[in-house]
Amino acid sequence: DFPVVTIPVYVHVIYNTSQENISEAQIDSQIQVLNDDFRMTNSDSNQIPTEFADRAADTQIQFTLAGVTRTFSERTSWGTRDDMKRSSQGGVDPIDPANYLNIWVCNIGGGILGYAQFPGGSLDTDGVVVGPQFFGTQGYLAAPFNEGRTTTHEVGHYLNLRHIWGDGRCRQDDFVADTPDSDRANYGCPSYPTNHCKSNDMTMNYMDYVDDACMYMFSNGQKLRMRAVLEPGSIRSDL
Ligand code: ARG
Ligand code: ZN
Ligand code: CA
């Protein structure tokens, strides 16, 4: 077992419309979802099929809100080139990214819910970006991505997780032994069992592409992969 790790979080709200200037309650609701999902206290974990039940993990990673910044911008969408992370581009620089998870909440555009930087990238752009209407569970939200799972998914990437299907064909690995092979993303709310690559897909994993209401677990193997980057001497050990 591992000691519980608590990751402090800065949230940078960058808004053009007043709706995009999301409330403190909306931010708090997202921190709550992160804690529930990573500690497996999410109320929908009872939907995990028996086949996968003993692989479901309490990652022993939790989150606490360290602070919020709010910045008005004339810009209406930010894309995925990290401009929101640079004050020189009208964005907001990350605060102490070696020691804090930075989350920028701003309109990305192009139908993109969120994106993340994997461990090992430049500290100047380290963290995750999520659109305001996909952040948290109350306030300015857009179904079916209104249960805070976009941030759970992006923080999974930030802690080194790949998509469950390995972004390729059946044998393309996500480097996690207990997540079954798949050759595609799943969308919507797939019924169980959904079978590709001669085994049942773990469609209810946070690292698939299903609707928020239909993802409710990390696996033990994913936990080990995330915990590895938090170990002393590893890449995110200062968090
Ligand atoms: N497309 C994004 C990514 O690959 C996030 C997908 C989040 N899915 C969700 N159901 N909230 O990082
Ligand atoms: Zn992803
Ligand atoms: Ca796997």
Short mmCIF file of N, CA, C and O in Angstrom, two decimals, residues 88-204:
data_model
loop_
_atom_site.label_atom_id
_atom_site.label_comp_id
_atom_site.label_asym_id
_atom_site.label_seq_id
_atom_site.Cartn_x
_atom_site.Cartn_y
_atom_site.Cartn_z
N SER A 88 2.38 36.23 -21.53
CA SER A 88 2.83 36.95 -22.72
C SER A 88 1.83 36.82 -23.87
O SER A 88 1.86 37.62 -24.82
N GLN A 89 0.94 35.84 -23.80
CA GLN A 89 -0.08 35.63 -24.83
C GLN A 89 -1.48 36.01 -24.32
O GLN A 89 -2.48 35.62 -24.92
N GLY A 90 -1.54 36.69 -23.20
CA GLY A 90 -2.84 37.06 -22.63
C GLY A 90 -3.40 36.01 -21.69
O GLY A 90 -4.52 36.14 -21.20
N GLY A 91 -2.64 34.96 -21.46
CA GLY A 91 -3.07 33.91 -20.53
C GLY A 91 -2.52 34.14 -19.13
O GLY A 91 -2.22 35.28 -18.76
N VAL A 92 -2.41 33.06 -18.38
CA VAL A 92 -1.95 33.13 -16.99
C VAL A 92 -0.84 32.11 -16.80
O VAL A 92 -1.04 30.91 -17.07
N ASP A 93 0.30 32.55 -16.34
CA ASP A 93 1.41 31.62 -16.11
C ASP A 93 1.08 30.64 -14.99
O ASP A 93 0.40 31.00 -14.03
N PRO A 94 1.58 29.39 -15.09
CA PRO A 94 1.34 28.44 -14.00
C PRO A 94 2.02 28.91 -12.72
O PRO A 94 3.06 29.58 -12.76
N ILE A 95 1.43 28.58 -11.58
CA ILE A 95 2.02 28.89 -10.29
C ILE A 95 2.76 27.65 -9.78
O ILE A 95 2.14 26.59 -9.62
N ASP A 96 4.06 27.76 -9.59
CA ASP A 96 4.90 26.72 -8.98
C ASP A 96 4.51 25.30 -9.45
O ASP A 96 4.14 24.44 -8.63
N PRO A 97 4.60 25.04 -10.76
CA PRO A 97 4.06 23.78 -11.30
C PRO A 97 4.76 22.51 -10.82
O PRO A 97 4.20 21.43 -10.96
N ALA A 98 5.96 22.63 -10.25
CA ALA A 98 6.59 21.43 -9.70
C ALA A 98 5.87 20.98 -8.43
O ALA A 98 5.87 19.79 -8.10
N ASN A 99 5.24 21.94 -7.75
CA ASN A 99 4.62 21.63 -6.47
C ASN A 99 3.09 21.66 -6.49
O ASN A 99 2.46 21.25 -5.52
N TYR A 100 2.52 22.19 -7.57
CA TYR A 100 1.06 22.32 -7.66
C TYR A 100 0.57 21.85 -9.03
O TYR A 100 1.24 22.09 -10.05
N LEU A 101 -0.59 21.21 -9.03
CA LEU A 101 -1.31 20.96 -10.28
C LEU A 101 -2.01 22.24 -10.68
O LEU A 101 -2.80 22.79 -9.89
N ASN A 102 -1.70 22.76 -11.85
CA ASN A 102 -2.38 23.95 -12.38
C ASN A 102 -3.46 23.52 -13.37
O ASN A 102 -3.20 22.71 -14.27
N ILE A 103 -4.67 24.05 -13.17
CA ILE A 103 -5.78 23.76 -14.08
C ILE A 103 -6.29 25.09 -14.64
O ILE A 103 -6.70 25.97 -13.88
N TRP A 104 -6.24 25.23 -15.97
CA TRP A 104 -6.81 26.41 -16.62
C TRP A 104 -8.21 26.06 -17.08
O TRP A 104 -8.42 25.03 -17.75
N VAL A 105 -9.18 26.90 -16.72
CA VAL A 105 -10.56 26.71 -17.15
C VAL A 105 -10.88 27.83 -18.12
O VAL A 105 -10.98 29.01 -17.73
N CYS A 106 -10.98 27.49 -19.40
CA CYS A 106 -11.24 28.48 -20.44
C CYS A 106 -11.83 27.78 -21.64
O CYS A 106 -11.71 26.55 -21.77
N ASN A 107 -12.46 28.54 -22.51
CA ASN A 107 -13.05 27.93 -23.70
C ASN A 107 -11.94 27.55 -24.68
O ASN A 107 -11.22 28.42 -25.17
N ILE A 108 -11.81 26.25 -24.95
CA ILE A 108 -10.78 25.77 -25.88
C ILE A 108 -11.29 25.95 -27.32
O ILE A 108 -10.54 26.37 -28.20
N GLY A 109 -12.56 25.62 -27.53
CA GLY A 109 -13.14 25.69 -28.87
C GLY A 109 -12.95 24.39 -29.62
O GLY A 109 -12.33 23.44 -29.13
N GLY A 110 -13.50 24.33 -30.83
CA GLY A 110 -13.33 23.15 -31.68
C GLY A 110 -13.93 21.88 -31.10
O GLY A 110 -13.53 20.78 -31.47
N GLY A 111 -14.90 22.01 -30.19
CA GLY A 111 -15.52 20.83 -29.60
C GLY A 111 -14.61 20.07 -28.64
O GLY A 111 -14.91 18.94 -28.27
N ILE A 112 -13.51 20.67 -28.25
CA ILE A 112 -12.55 19.99 -27.37
C ILE A 112 -12.91 20.26 -25.91
O ILE A 112 -13.05 21.41 -25.48
N LEU A 113 -13.08 19.18 -25.15
CA LEU A 113 -13.50 19.29 -23.76
C LEU A 113 -12.34 19.68 -22.86
O LEU A 113 -12.51 20.45 -21.91
N GLY A 114 -11.19 19.09 -23.13
CA GLY A 114 -10.04 19.32 -22.27
C GLY A 114 -8.79 18.74 -22.90
O GLY A 114 -8.88 17.96 -23.85
N TYR A 115 -7.63 19.15 -22.40
CA TYR A 115 -6.39 18.48 -22.79
C TYR A 115 -5.37 18.63 -21.67
O TYR A 115 -5.52 19.47 -20.79
N ALA A 116 -4.36 17.75 -21.70
CA ALA A 116 -3.41 17.66 -20.60
C ALA A 116 -1.99 17.53 -21.12
O ALA A 116 -1.77 17.13 -22.26
N GLN A 117 -1.03 17.86 -20.26
CA GLN A 117 0.37 17.60 -20.58
C GLN A 117 0.84 16.40 -19.75
O GLN A 117 0.64 16.37 -18.54
N PHE A 118 1.46 15.44 -20.43
CA PHE A 118 2.01 14.27 -19.75
C PHE A 118 3.19 14.68 -18.86
O PHE A 118 3.80 15.73 -19.10
N PRO A 119 3.57 13.84 -17.90
CA PRO A 119 4.77 14.12 -17.11
C PRO A 119 5.99 14.22 -18.02
O PRO A 119 6.08 13.52 -19.03
N GLY A 120 6.92 15.10 -17.67
CA GLY A 120 8.17 15.19 -18.42
C GLY A 120 8.23 16.34 -19.40
O GLY A 120 9.27 16.59 -20.00
N GLY A 121 7.12 17.06 -19.58
CA GLY A 121 7.12 18.21 -20.48
C GLY A 121 7.64 19.46 -19.78
O GLY A 121 8.03 19.42 -18.60
N SER A 122 7.63 20.55 -20.52
CA SER A 122 8.12 21.82 -19.97
C SER A 122 7.25 22.27 -18.79
O SER A 122 6.02 22.24 -18.86
N LEU A 123 7.90 22.69 -17.71
CA LEU A 123 7.14 23.16 -16.55
C LEU A 123 6.31 24.40 -16.89
O LEU A 123 5.27 24.64 -16.28
N ASP A 124 6.76 25.19 -17.87
CA ASP A 124 6.03 26.41 -18.26
C ASP A 124 4.60 26.13 -18.72
O ASP A 124 3.74 27.01 -18.67
N THR A 125 4.39 24.93 -19.22
CA THR A 125 3.07 24.58 -19.77
C THR A 125 2.46 23.38 -19.04
O THR A 125 1.54 22.74 -19.54
N ASP A 126 2.95 23.10 -17.84
CA ASP A 126 2.53 21.88 -17.15
C ASP A 126 1.16 22.05 -16.51
O ASP A 126 0.90 23.05 -15.85
N GLY A 127 0.31 21.06 -16.70
CA GLY A 127 -1.01 21.09 -16.09
C GLY A 127 -2.07 20.65 -17.06
O GLY A 127 -1.78 20.02 -18.08
N VAL A 128 -3.33 20.96 -16.74
CA VAL A 128 -4.44 20.55 -17.60
C VAL A 128 -5.34 21.74 -17.91
O VAL A 128 -5.38 22.72 -17.16
N VAL A 129 -6.04 21.64 -19.03
CA VAL A 129 -6.96 22.68 -19.48
C VAL A 129 -8.33 22.03 -19.67
O VAL A 129 -8.42 20.95 -20.26
N VAL A 130 -9.38 22.68 -19.17
CA VAL A 130 -10.73 22.14 -19.30
C VAL A 130 -11.68 23.29 -19.64
O VAL A 130 -11.53 24.40 -19.12
N GLY A 131 -12.62 23.03 -20.52
CA GLY A 131 -13.64 24.03 -20.84
C GLY A 131 -14.56 24.25 -19.66
O GLY A 131 -14.86 23.31 -18.92
N PRO A 132 -15.04 25.50 -19.46
CA PRO A 132 -15.85 25.79 -18.26
C PRO A 132 -17.11 24.95 -18.17
O PRO A 132 -17.50 24.53 -17.06
N GLN A 133 -17.74 24.67 -19.30
CA GLN A 133 -19.02 23.93 -19.22
C GLN A 133 -18.84 22.44 -19.03
O GLN A 133 -19.82 21.69 -19.00
N PHE A 134 -17.58 21.98 -18.90
CA PHE A 134 -17.29 20.57 -18.62
C PHE A 134 -16.62 20.41 -17.27
O PHE A 134 -16.06 19.36 -16.96
N PHE A 135 -16.64 21.47 -16.47
CA PHE A 135 -15.89 21.52 -15.21
C PHE A 135 -16.84 21.49 -14.03
O PHE A 135 -17.67 22.39 -13.86
N GLY A 136 -16.75 20.44 -13.20
CA GLY A 136 -17.59 20.36 -12.02
C GLY A 136 -18.99 19.84 -12.32
O GLY A 136 -19.28 19.36 -13.44
N THR A 137 -19.86 19.93 -11.34
CA THR A 137 -21.19 19.33 -11.44
C THR A 137 -22.32 20.32 -11.18
O THR A 137 -23.49 19.95 -11.18
N GLN A 138 -21.98 21.58 -10.92
CA GLN A 138 -23.06 22.56 -10.74
C GLN A 138 -22.63 23.90 -11.32
O GLN A 138 -21.46 24.26 -11.25
N GLY A 139 -23.60 24.61 -11.92
CA GLY A 139 -23.28 25.90 -12.52
C GLY A 139 -23.45 25.87 -14.03
O GLY A 139 -24.44 25.35 -14.55
N TYR A 140 -22.46 26.41 -14.74
CA TYR A 140 -22.50 26.53 -16.20
C TYR A 140 -21.98 25.23 -16.80
O TYR A 140 -20.77 24.98 -16.82
N LEU A 141 -22.89 24.35 -17.28
CA LEU A 141 -22.51 22.99 -17.67
C LEU A 141 -23.22 22.55 -18.94
O LEU A 141 -24.29 23.05 -19.26
N ALA A 142 -22.61 21.62 -19.64
CA ALA A 142 -23.19 21.05 -20.86
C ALA A 142 -23.22 19.53 -20.78
O ALA A 142 -22.18 18.88 -20.82
N ALA A 143 -24.44 18.96 -20.69
CA ALA A 143 -24.61 17.51 -20.72
C ALA A 143 -24.20 16.99 -22.10
O ALA A 143 -24.36 17.72 -23.08
N PRO A 144 -23.68 15.76 -22.21
CA PRO A 144 -23.50 14.75 -21.16
C PRO A 144 -22.11 14.77 -20.52
O PRO A 144 -21.63 13.75 -20.05
N PHE A 145 -21.53 15.96 -20.46
CA PHE A 145 -20.18 16.08 -19.87
C PHE A 145 -20.23 16.98 -18.64
O PHE A 145 -19.39 17.85 -18.44
N ASN A 146 -21.28 16.76 -17.85
CA ASN A 146 -21.60 17.63 -16.72
C ASN A 146 -21.41 16.94 -15.37
O ASN A 146 -22.02 17.33 -14.39
N GLU A 147 -20.55 15.93 -15.34
CA GLU A 147 -20.30 15.26 -14.06
C GLU A 147 -18.83 15.34 -13.65
O GLU A 147 -18.37 14.56 -12.80
N GLY A 148 -18.09 16.25 -14.28
CA GLY A 148 -16.72 16.50 -13.83
C GLY A 148 -15.70 15.48 -14.27
O GLY A 148 -14.54 15.53 -13.85
N ARG A 149 -16.10 14.56 -15.15
CA ARG A 149 -15.19 13.48 -15.51
C ARG A 149 -14.15 13.89 -16.55
O ARG A 149 -13.12 13.21 -16.70
N THR A 150 -14.37 14.98 -17.25
CA THR A 150 -13.32 15.46 -18.16
C THR A 150 -12.06 15.77 -17.36
O THR A 150 -10.95 15.38 -17.75
N THR A 151 -12.21 16.42 -16.22
CA THR A 151 -11.04 16.74 -15.41
C THR A 151 -10.41 15.48 -14.82
O THR A 151 -9.18 15.35 -14.79
N THR A 152 -11.23 14.53 -14.39
CA THR A 152 -10.69 13.24 -13.92
C THR A 152 -9.83 12.60 -15.02
O THR A 152 -8.71 12.15 -14.77
N HIS A 153 -10.36 12.58 -16.26
CA HIS A 153 -9.64 12.02 -17.41
C HIS A 153 -8.33 12.77 -17.66
O HIS A 153 -7.27 12.15 -17.83
N GLU A 154 -8.40 14.10 -17.67
CA GLU A 154 -7.19 14.89 -17.97
C GLU A 154 -6.14 14.75 -16.86
O GLU A 154 -4.94 14.69 -17.15
N VAL A 155 -6.58 14.69 -15.62
CA VAL A 155 -5.61 14.49 -14.53
C VAL A 155 -5.00 13.09 -14.63
O VAL A 155 -3.83 12.89 -14.31
N GLY A 156 -5.77 12.12 -15.15
CA GLY A 156 -5.19 10.81 -15.45
C GLY A 156 -4.03 10.93 -16.43
O GLY A 156 -2.95 10.37 -16.21
N HIS A 157 -4.21 11.70 -17.51
CA HIS A 157 -3.10 11.93 -18.46
C HIS A 157 -1.93 12.63 -17.76
O HIS A 157 -0.77 12.26 -17.95
N TYR A 158 -2.24 13.64 -16.99
CA TYR A 158 -1.22 14.42 -16.27
C TYR A 158 -0.37 13.52 -15.37
O TYR A 158 0.81 13.78 -15.14
N LEU A 159 -1.00 12.43 -14.87
CA LEU A 159 -0.29 11.46 -14.03
C LEU A 159 0.14 10.24 -14.85
O LEU A 159 0.34 9.16 -14.30
N ASN A 160 0.26 10.42 -16.16
CA ASN A 160 0.92 9.45 -17.05
C ASN A 160 0.03 8.37 -17.65
O ASN A 160 0.53 7.42 -18.25
N LEU A 161 -1.28 8.45 -17.49
CA LEU A 161 -2.15 7.44 -18.09
C LEU A 161 -2.41 7.74 -19.56
O LEU A 161 -2.61 8.89 -19.95
N ARG A 162 -2.44 6.66 -20.34
CA ARG A 162 -2.82 6.71 -21.76
C ARG A 162 -4.29 6.37 -21.88
O ARG A 162 -4.90 5.83 -20.96
N HIS A 163 -4.84 6.61 -23.07
CA HIS A 163 -6.20 6.15 -23.33
C HIS A 163 -6.24 4.62 -23.22
O HIS A 163 -5.28 3.93 -23.55
N ILE A 164 -7.40 4.13 -22.80
CA ILE A 164 -7.56 2.72 -22.47
C ILE A 164 -7.29 1.81 -23.68
O ILE A 164 -6.84 0.69 -23.52
N TRP A 165 -7.55 2.33 -24.89
CA TRP A 165 -7.35 1.51 -26.09
C TRP A 165 -5.94 1.71 -26.68
O TRP A 165 -5.62 1.17 -27.73
N GLY A 166 -5.10 2.45 -25.97
CA GLY A 166 -3.72 2.65 -26.41
C GLY A 166 -3.59 3.49 -27.67
O GLY A 166 -2.51 3.53 -28.27
N ASP A 167 -4.68 4.12 -28.10
CA ASP A 167 -4.69 4.95 -29.31
C ASP A 167 -4.25 4.19 -30.55
O ASP A 167 -3.66 4.78 -31.47
N GLY A 168 -4.55 2.89 -30.58
CA GLY A 168 -4.17 2.13 -31.77
C GLY A 168 -4.91 0.82 -31.87
O GLY A 168 -5.98 0.66 -31.28
N ARG A 169 -4.37 -0.11 -32.60
CA ARG A 169 -5.00 -1.40 -32.83
C ARG A 169 -4.96 -2.26 -31.58
O ARG A 169 -4.37 -1.89 -30.57
N CYS A 170 -5.53 -3.49 -31.71
CA CYS A 170 -5.71 -4.35 -30.53
C CYS A 170 -4.45 -4.48 -29.67
O CYS A 170 -4.52 -4.38 -28.46
N ARG A 171 -3.31 -4.72 -30.25
CA ARG A 171 -2.12 -5.00 -29.44
C ARG A 171 -1.40 -3.72 -29.00
O ARG A 171 -0.41 -3.79 -28.28
N GLN A 172 -1.89 -2.57 -29.46
CA GLN A 172 -1.27 -1.30 -29.04
C GLN A 172 -1.56 -1.09 -27.56
O GLN A 172 -2.71 -1.02 -27.14
N ASP A 173 -0.52 -1.00 -26.77
CA ASP A 173 -0.67 -1.05 -25.32
C ASP A 173 -0.92 0.33 -24.72
O ASP A 173 -0.45 1.35 -25.23
N ASP A 174 -1.64 0.33 -23.60
CA ASP A 174 -1.71 1.53 -22.77
C ASP A 174 -0.73 1.41 -21.60
O ASP A 174 -0.76 2.23 -20.68
N PHE A 175 0.13 0.39 -21.65
CA PHE A 175 1.17 0.15 -20.63
C PHE A 175 0.57 -0.16 -19.27
O PHE A 175 1.18 0.10 -18.24
N VAL A 176 -0.64 -0.70 -19.29
CA VAL A 176 -1.32 -1.12 -18.06
C VAL A 176 -1.82 -2.54 -18.28
O VAL A 176 -2.57 -2.80 -19.22
N ALA A 177 -1.40 -3.47 -17.41
CA ALA A 177 -1.67 -4.89 -17.65
C ALA A 177 -3.14 -5.26 -17.44
O ALA A 177 -3.65 -6.16 -18.12
N ASP A 178 -3.82 -4.62 -16.52
CA ASP A 178 -5.16 -5.09 -16.17
C ASP A 178 -6.30 -4.35 -16.90
O ASP A 178 -7.46 -4.53 -16.56
N THR A 179 -5.95 -3.54 -17.89
CA THR A 179 -6.97 -2.95 -18.76
C THR A 179 -6.97 -3.74 -20.07
O THR A 179 -5.94 -3.84 -20.72
N PRO A 180 -8.12 -4.32 -20.45
CA PRO A 180 -8.15 -5.17 -21.64
C PRO A 180 -7.79 -4.40 -22.91
O PRO A 180 -8.07 -3.21 -23.03
N ASP A 181 -7.19 -5.12 -23.88
CA ASP A 181 -6.92 -4.53 -25.19
C ASP A 181 -8.21 -4.04 -25.83
O ASP A 181 -9.25 -4.68 -25.71
N SER A 182 -8.10 -2.94 -26.55
CA SER A 182 -9.19 -2.54 -27.44
C SER A 182 -8.57 -1.85 -28.64
O SER A 182 -7.38 -1.52 -28.62
N ASP A 183 -9.37 -1.67 -29.67
CA ASP A 183 -8.82 -1.07 -30.90
C ASP A 183 -9.50 0.25 -31.22
O ASP A 183 -9.37 0.77 -32.31
N ARG A 184 -10.26 0.77 -30.24
CA ARG A 184 -11.01 2.00 -30.52
C ARG A 184 -11.49 2.65 -29.22
O ARG A 184 -11.60 1.98 -28.19
N ALA A 185 -11.80 3.92 -29.34
CA ALA A 185 -12.50 4.61 -28.27
C ALA A 185 -13.96 4.18 -28.28
O ALA A 185 -14.52 3.87 -29.34
N ASN A 186 -14.59 4.17 -27.12
CA ASN A 186 -16.04 4.00 -27.03
C ASN A 186 -16.66 5.34 -26.69
O ASN A 186 -16.06 6.16 -26.00
N TYR A 187 -17.89 5.53 -27.21
CA TYR A 187 -18.59 6.81 -27.03
C TYR A 187 -19.98 6.57 -26.46
O TYR A 187 -20.48 5.45 -26.48
N GLY A 188 -20.61 7.63 -26.00
CA GLY A 188 -21.97 7.52 -25.50
C GLY A 188 -21.98 6.73 -24.21
O GLY A 188 -21.16 6.96 -23.32
N CYS A 189 -22.93 5.79 -24.15
CA CYS A 189 -23.02 4.96 -22.94
C CYS A 189 -23.16 3.51 -23.36
O CYS A 189 -24.27 2.98 -23.46
N PRO A 190 -22.04 2.83 -23.62
CA PRO A 190 -22.09 1.47 -24.17
C PRO A 190 -22.71 0.49 -23.19
O PRO A 190 -22.53 0.63 -21.98
N SER A 191 -23.42 -0.50 -23.72
CA SER A 191 -23.93 -1.54 -22.84
C SER A 191 -22.82 -2.55 -22.59
O SER A 191 -21.91 -2.72 -23.40
N TYR A 192 -22.90 -3.20 -21.44
CA TYR A 192 -21.94 -4.25 -21.09
C TYR A 192 -22.53 -5.60 -21.46
O TYR A 192 -23.71 -5.82 -21.17
N PRO A 193 -21.81 -6.51 -22.08
CA PRO A 193 -20.42 -6.37 -22.49
C PRO A 193 -20.28 -5.75 -23.88
O PRO A 193 -21.11 -5.98 -24.75
N THR A 194 -19.26 -4.94 -24.05
CA THR A 194 -18.86 -4.44 -25.36
C THR A 194 -17.52 -5.09 -25.68
O THR A 194 -16.55 -4.91 -24.94
N ASN A 195 -17.51 -5.90 -26.74
CA ASN A 195 -16.36 -6.76 -27.00
C ASN A 195 -15.64 -6.35 -28.27
O ASN A 195 -16.22 -6.33 -29.35
N HIS A 196 -14.36 -5.98 -28.12
CA HIS A 196 -13.45 -5.80 -29.25
C HIS A 196 -12.21 -6.62 -28.91
O HIS A 196 -12.04 -7.03 -27.78
N CYS A 197 -11.36 -6.92 -29.84
CA CYS A 197 -10.09 -7.59 -29.51
C CYS A 197 -10.27 -8.82 -28.63
O CYS A 197 -9.44 -9.10 -27.76
N LYS A 198 -11.36 -9.56 -28.79
CA LYS A 198 -11.58 -10.85 -28.11
C LYS A 198 -11.65 -10.76 -26.59
O LYS A 198 -11.42 -11.73 -25.87
N SER A 199 -11.92 -9.58 -26.08
CA SER A 199 -12.17 -9.45 -24.64
C SER A 199 -13.11 -8.27 -24.45
O SER A 199 -13.29 -7.47 -25.36
N ASN A 200 -13.69 -8.20 -23.27
CA ASN A 200 -14.63 -7.11 -23.02
C ASN A 200 -13.88 -5.81 -22.72
O ASN A 200 -12.99 -5.79 -21.88
N ASP A 201 -14.25 -4.76 -23.43
CA ASP A 201 -13.64 -3.46 -23.18
C ASP A 201 -14.03 -2.97 -21.79
O ASP A 201 -15.16 -3.16 -21.35
N MET A 202 -13.09 -2.29 -21.13
CA MET A 202 -13.40 -1.65 -19.85
C MET A 202 -13.94 -0.25 -20.17
O MET A 202 -13.31 0.77 -19.85
N THR A 203 -15.13 -0.22 -20.79
CA THR A 203 -15.67 1.06 -21.28
C THR A 203 -15.94 2.05 -20.16
O THR A 203 -16.03 3.25 -20.41
N MET A 204 -16.11 1.51 -18.95
CA MET A 204 -16.45 2.38 -17.80
C MET A 204 -15.21 2.98 -17.15
O MET A 204 -15.30 3.61 -16.11
#
